[in-house]
GROMACS .gro file of C-alpha atoms in nm:
model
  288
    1UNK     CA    1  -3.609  -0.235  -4.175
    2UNK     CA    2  -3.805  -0.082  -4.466
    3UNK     CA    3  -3.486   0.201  -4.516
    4UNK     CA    4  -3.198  -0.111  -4.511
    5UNK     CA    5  -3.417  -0.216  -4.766
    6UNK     CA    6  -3.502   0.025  -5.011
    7UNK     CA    7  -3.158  -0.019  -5.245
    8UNK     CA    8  -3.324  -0.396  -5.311
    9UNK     CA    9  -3.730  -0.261  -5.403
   10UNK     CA   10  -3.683  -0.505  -5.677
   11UNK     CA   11  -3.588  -0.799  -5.394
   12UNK     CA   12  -3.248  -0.933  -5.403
   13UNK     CA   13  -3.193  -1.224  -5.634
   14UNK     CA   14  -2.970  -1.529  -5.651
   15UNK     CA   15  -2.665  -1.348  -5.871
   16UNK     CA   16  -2.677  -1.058  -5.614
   17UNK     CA   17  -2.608  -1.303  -5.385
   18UNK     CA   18  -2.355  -1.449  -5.594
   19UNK     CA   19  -2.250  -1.134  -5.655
   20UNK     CA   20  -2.151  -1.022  -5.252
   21UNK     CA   21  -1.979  -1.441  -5.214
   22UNK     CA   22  -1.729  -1.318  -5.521
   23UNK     CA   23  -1.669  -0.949  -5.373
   24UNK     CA   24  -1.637  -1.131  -5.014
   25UNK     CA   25  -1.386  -1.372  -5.152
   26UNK     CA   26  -1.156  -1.115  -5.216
   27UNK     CA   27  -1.150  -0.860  -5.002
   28UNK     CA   28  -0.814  -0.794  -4.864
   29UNK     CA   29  -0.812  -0.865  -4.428
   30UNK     CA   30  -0.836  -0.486  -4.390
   31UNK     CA   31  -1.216  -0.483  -4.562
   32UNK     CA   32  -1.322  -0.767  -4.402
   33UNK     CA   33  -1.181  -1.021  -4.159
   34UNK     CA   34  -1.397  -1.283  -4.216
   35UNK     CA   35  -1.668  -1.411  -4.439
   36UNK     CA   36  -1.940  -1.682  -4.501
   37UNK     CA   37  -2.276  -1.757  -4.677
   38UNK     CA   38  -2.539  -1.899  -4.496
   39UNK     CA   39  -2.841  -2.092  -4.676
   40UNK     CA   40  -3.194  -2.185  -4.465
   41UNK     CA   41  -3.315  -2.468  -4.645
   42UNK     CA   42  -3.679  -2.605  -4.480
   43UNK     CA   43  -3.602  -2.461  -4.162
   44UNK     CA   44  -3.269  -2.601  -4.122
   45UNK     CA   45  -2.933  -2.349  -4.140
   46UNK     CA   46  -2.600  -2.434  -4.381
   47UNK     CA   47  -2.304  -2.268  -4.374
   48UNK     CA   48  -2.007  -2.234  -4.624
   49UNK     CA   49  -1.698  -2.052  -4.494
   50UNK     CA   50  -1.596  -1.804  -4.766
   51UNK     CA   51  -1.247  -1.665  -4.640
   52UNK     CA   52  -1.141  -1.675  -4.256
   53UNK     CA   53  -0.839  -1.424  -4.216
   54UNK     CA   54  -0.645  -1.586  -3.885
   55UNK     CA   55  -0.686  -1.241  -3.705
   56UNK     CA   56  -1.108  -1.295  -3.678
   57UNK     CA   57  -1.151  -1.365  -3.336
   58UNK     CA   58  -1.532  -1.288  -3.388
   59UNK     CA   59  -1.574  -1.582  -3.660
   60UNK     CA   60  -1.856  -1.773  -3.462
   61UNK     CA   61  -2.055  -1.502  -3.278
   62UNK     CA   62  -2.304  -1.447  -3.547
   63UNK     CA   63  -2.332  -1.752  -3.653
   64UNK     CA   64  -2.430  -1.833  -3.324
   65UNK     CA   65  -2.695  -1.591  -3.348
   66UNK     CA   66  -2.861  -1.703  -3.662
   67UNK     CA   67  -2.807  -2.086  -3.558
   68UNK     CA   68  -3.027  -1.974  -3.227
   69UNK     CA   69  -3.293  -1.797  -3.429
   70UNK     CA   70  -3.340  -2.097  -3.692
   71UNK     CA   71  -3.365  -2.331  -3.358
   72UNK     CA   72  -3.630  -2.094  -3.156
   73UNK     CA   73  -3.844  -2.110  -3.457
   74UNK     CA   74  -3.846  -2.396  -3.559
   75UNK     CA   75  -3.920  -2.519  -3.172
   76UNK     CA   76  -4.271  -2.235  -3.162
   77UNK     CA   77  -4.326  -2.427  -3.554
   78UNK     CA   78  -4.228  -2.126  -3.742
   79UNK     CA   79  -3.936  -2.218  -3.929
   80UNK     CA   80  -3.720  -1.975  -4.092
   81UNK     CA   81  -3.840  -1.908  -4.477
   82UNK     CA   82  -3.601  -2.029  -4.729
   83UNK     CA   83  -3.349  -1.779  -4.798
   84UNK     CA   84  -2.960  -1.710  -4.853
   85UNK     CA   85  -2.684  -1.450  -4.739
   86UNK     CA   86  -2.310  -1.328  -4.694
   87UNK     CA   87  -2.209  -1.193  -4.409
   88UNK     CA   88  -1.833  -0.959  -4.424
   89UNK     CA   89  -1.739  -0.890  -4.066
   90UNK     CA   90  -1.580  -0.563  -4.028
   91UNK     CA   91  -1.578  -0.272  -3.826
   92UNK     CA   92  -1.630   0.020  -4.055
   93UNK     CA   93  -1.961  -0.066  -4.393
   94UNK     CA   94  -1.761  -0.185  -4.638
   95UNK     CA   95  -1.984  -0.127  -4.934
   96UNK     CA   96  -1.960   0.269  -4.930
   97UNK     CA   97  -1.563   0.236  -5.042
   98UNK     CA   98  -1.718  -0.027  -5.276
   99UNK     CA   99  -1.975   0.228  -5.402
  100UNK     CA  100  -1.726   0.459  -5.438
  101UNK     CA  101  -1.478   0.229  -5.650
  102UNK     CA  102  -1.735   0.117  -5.881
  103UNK     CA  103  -1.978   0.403  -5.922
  104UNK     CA  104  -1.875   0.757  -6.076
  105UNK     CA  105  -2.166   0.974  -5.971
  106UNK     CA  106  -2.063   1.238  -5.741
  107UNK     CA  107  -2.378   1.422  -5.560
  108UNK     CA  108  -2.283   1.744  -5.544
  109UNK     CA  109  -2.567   1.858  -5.390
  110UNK     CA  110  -2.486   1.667  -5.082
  111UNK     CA  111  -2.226   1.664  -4.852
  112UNK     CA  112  -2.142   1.505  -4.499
  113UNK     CA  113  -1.898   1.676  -4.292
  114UNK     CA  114  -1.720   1.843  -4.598
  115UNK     CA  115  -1.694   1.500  -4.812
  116UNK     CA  116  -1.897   1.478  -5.099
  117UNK     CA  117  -2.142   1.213  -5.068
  118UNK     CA  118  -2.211   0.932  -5.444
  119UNK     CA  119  -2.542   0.810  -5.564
  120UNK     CA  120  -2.539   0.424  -5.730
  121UNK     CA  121  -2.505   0.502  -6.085
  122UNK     CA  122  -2.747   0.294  -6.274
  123UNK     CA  123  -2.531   0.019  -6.412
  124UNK     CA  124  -2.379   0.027  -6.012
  125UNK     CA  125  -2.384  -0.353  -5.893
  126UNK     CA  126  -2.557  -0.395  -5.574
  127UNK     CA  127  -2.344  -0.540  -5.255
  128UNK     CA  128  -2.636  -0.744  -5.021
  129UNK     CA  129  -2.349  -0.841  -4.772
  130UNK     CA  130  -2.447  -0.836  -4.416
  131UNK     CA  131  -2.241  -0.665  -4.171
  132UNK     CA  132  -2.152  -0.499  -3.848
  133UNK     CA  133  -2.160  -0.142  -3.871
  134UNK     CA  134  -2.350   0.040  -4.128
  135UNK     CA  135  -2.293   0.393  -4.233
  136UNK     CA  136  -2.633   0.500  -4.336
  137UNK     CA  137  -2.538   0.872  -4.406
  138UNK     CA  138  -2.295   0.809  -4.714
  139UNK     CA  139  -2.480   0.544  -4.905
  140UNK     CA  140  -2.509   0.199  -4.764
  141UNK     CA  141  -2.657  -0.064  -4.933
  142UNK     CA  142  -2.549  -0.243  -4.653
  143UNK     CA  143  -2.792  -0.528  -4.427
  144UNK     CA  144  -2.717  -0.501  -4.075
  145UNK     CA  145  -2.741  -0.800  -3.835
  146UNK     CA  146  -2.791  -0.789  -3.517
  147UNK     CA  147  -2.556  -0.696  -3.228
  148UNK     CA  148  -2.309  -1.006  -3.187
  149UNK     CA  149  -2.202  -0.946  -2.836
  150UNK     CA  150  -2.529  -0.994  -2.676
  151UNK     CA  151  -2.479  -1.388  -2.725
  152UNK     CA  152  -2.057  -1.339  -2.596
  153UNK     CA  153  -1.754  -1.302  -2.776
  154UNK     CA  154  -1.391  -1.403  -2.790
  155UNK     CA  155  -1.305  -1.084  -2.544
  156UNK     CA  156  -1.635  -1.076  -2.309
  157UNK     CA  157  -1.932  -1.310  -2.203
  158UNK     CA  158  -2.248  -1.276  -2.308
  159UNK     CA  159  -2.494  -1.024  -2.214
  160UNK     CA  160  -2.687  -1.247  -1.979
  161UNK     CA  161  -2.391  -1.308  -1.757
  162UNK     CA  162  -2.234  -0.928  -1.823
  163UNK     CA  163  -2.568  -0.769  -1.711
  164UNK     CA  164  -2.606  -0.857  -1.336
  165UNK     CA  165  -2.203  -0.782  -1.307
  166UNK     CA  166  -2.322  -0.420  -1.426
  167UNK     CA  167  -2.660  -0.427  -1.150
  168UNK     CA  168  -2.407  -0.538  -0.892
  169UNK     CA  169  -2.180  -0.271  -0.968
  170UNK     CA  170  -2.421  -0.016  -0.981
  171UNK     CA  171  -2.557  -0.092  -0.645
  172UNK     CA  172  -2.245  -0.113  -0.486
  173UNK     CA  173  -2.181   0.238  -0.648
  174UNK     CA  174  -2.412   0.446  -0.520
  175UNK     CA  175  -2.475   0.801  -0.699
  176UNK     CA  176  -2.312   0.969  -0.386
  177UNK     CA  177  -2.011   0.777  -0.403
  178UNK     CA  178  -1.968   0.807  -0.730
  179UNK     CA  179  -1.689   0.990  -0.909
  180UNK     CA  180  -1.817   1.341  -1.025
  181UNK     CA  181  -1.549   1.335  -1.304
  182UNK     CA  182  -1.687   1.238  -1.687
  183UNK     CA  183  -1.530   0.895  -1.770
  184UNK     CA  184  -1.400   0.783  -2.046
  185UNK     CA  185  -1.186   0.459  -2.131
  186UNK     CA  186  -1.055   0.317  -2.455
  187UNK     CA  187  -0.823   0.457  -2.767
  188UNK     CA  188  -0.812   0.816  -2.799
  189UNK     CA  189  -0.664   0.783  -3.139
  190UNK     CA  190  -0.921   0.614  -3.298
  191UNK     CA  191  -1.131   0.898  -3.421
  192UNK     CA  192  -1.195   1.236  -3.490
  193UNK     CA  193  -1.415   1.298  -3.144
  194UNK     CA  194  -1.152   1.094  -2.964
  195UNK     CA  195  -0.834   1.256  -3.032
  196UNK     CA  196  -0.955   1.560  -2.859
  197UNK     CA  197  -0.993   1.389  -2.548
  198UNK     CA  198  -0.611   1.384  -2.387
  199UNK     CA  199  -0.573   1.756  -2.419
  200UNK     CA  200  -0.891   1.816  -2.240
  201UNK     CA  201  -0.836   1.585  -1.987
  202UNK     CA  202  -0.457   1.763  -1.934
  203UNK     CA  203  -0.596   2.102  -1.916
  204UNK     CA  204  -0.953   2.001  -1.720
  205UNK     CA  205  -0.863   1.740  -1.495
  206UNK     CA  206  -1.094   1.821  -1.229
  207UNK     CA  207  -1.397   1.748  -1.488
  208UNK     CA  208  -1.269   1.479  -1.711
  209UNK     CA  209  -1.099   1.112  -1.604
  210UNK     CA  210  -0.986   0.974  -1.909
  211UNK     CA  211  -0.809   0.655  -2.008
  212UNK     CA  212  -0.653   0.555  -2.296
  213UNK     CA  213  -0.575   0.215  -2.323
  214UNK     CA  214  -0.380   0.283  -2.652
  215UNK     CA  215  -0.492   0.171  -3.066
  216UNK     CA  216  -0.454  -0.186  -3.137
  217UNK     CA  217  -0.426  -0.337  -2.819
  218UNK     CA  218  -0.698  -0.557  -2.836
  219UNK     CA  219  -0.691  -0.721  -3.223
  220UNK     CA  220  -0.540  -0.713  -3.545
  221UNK     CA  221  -0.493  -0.375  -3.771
  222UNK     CA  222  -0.382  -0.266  -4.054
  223UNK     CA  223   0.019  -0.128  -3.984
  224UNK     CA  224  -0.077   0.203  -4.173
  225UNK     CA  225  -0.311   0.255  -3.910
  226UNK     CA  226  -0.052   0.237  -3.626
  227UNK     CA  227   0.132   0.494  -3.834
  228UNK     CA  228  -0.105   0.737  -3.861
  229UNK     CA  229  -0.193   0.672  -3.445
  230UNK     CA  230   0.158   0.789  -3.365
  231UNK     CA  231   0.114   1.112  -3.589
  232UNK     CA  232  -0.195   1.221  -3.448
  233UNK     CA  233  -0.007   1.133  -3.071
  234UNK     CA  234   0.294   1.339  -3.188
  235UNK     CA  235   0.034   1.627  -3.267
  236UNK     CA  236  -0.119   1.583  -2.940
  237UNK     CA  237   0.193   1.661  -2.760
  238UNK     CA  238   0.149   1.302  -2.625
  239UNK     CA  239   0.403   1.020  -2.585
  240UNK     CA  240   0.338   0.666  -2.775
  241UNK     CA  241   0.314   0.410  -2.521
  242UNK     CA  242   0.197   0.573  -2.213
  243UNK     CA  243  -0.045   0.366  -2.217
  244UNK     CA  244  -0.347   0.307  -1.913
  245UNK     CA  245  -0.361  -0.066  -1.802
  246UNK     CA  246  -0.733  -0.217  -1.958
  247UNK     CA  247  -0.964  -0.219  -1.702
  248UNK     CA  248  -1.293  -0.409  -1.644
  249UNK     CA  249  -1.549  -0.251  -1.808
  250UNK     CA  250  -1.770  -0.255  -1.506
  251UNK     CA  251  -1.513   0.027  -1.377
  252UNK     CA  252  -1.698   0.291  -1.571
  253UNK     CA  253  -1.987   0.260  -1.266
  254UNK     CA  254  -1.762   0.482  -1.020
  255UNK     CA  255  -1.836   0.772  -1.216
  256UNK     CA  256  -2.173   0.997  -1.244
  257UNK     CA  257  -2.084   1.085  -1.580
  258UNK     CA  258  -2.011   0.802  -1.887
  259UNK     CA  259  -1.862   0.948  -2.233
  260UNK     CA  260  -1.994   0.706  -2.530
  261UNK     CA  261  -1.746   0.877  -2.818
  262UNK     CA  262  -1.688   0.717  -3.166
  263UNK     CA  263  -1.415   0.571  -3.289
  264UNK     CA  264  -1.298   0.458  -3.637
  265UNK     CA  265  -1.652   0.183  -3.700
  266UNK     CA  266  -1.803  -0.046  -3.485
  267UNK     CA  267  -1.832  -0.009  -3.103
  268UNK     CA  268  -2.097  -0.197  -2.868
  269UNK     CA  269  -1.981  -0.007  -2.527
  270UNK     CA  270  -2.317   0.178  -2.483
  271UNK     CA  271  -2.567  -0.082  -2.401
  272UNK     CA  272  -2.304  -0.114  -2.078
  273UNK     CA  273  -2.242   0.235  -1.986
  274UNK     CA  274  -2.652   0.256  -1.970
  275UNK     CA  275  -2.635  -0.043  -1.769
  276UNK     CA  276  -2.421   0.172  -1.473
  277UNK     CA  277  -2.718   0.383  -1.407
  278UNK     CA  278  -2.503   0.703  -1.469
  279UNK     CA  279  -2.555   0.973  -1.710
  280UNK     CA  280  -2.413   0.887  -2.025
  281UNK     CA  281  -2.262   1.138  -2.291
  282UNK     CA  282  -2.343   1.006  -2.660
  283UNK     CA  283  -2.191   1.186  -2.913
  284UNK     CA  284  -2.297   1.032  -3.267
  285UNK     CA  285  -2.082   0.875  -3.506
  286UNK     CA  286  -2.031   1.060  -3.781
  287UNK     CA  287  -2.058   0.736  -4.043
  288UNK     CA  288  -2.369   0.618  -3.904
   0.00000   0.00000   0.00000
């Protein structure tokens, strides 16, 4: 907690706050989906919708998490201090591209995977927006909240009712009867790590089982995306469309070995690949 907040040693003030509602209320659906600023107020929690793109699907998942935390302590008679925030949902930090539009200091001492890395400039205006995903490594001055999924969202249940389908699964799985193969399932376009994935799996089949369910199959994105999906398909040697059916998640528990691999932002797939009792492959997102 003390890193998230060392951009704000000063504490973060009413105009900063001000500050991320204005930014929030117009940022284009590709930078954020949705938006709102919440206000506790003696305990009890207000909301004012700041822009609701017709795509967000995930609109009342955090909401539903903060709502639950101002209840809980108000019920052990520990209500929530006074305090205010906007929350952007999106899958990739938003504030590093806003870093990088409104501050001109390159670092060129730094670098993260060949791009060169910006420090705030000191007239830079601080973003305190709340979010998803946040890319430590290049900058954030990003808050995160916590994972929305654990209290269910428009695609899966919550986390209470998900778990004992993955212990059931598991058990009826046993490590013997298990698939020796490394698993993976989900776009292989969406990412660096993941486009590599199809050719291995054509040329080591008896190692890798891998599934791609295809980019944009499950939400909204931005049609330049798509584009640049059927390049990196065409480069691949792979046909658009040949597409693997979506399969439960608790499918990944046939197999000994899990791949967890990045995509383009935010993912929440590994709490449920640990839950199969297999080995599970992490590789690290490079953003994070």
């Amino acid at each position: 907690v003390d890193s998230y907040l060392s951009s704000y040693a000063g504490g973060v003030s009413r105009s900063d706050v001000d500050y991320a509602e204005a930014w929030a209320a117009n940022a284009s659906q590709f930078t954020a989906a949705g938006s709102w600023r919440a206000r506790v107020v003696n305990g009890s929690l207000w909301v004012r919708p700041i822009h609701f793109y017709e795509h967000w699907k995930e609109r009342a998942s955090v909401l539903r998490i903060l709502l639950l935390a101002a209840q809980q302590a108000s019920a052990l008679g520990e209500p929530l201090p006074d305090s205010e925030l906007v929350f952007a949902a999106a899958d990739s930090d938003p504030t590093v591209l806003h870093s990088r539009r409104r501050c001109h200091a390159p670092n060129t001492s730094a670098t993260l995977h060949g791009r060169r890395r910006t420090r705030p400039a000191a007239n830079c205006p601080r973003l305190p927006v709340f979010v998803h995903a946040r890319a430590s490594a290049l900058g954030s001055t990003a808050l995160p909240l916590p994972e929305y999924s654990w209290v269910g969202s428009y695609h899966s249940p919550p986390w209470c009712q998900m778990q004992p389908r993955f212990e059931r699964a598991a058990a009826a799985w046993g490590w013997e009867q298990r698939d020796a193969r490394a698993y993976f399932g989900g776009a292989c376009s969406t990412g660096i790590s993941r486009q590599s994935l199809l050719p291995l799996n054509r040329t080591h089949g008896e190692l890798l089982h891998v599934l791609d369910v295809g980019f944009g199959r499950s939400g909204f994105v931005n049609p330049h995306d798509v584009e640049r999906a059927k390049r990196s398909y065409a480069r691949l040697g792979v046909g658009w469309g040949n597409f693997s059916a979506q399969l439960p998640p608790d499918y990944a528990c046939r197999f000994q070995v899990l791949l967890s691999v990045p995509g383009f932002g935010y993912s929440n797939r590994l709490r449920q690949l640990l839950a199969c009792g297999s080995a599970v492959v992490h590789v690290q997102h490079a953003r994070v």
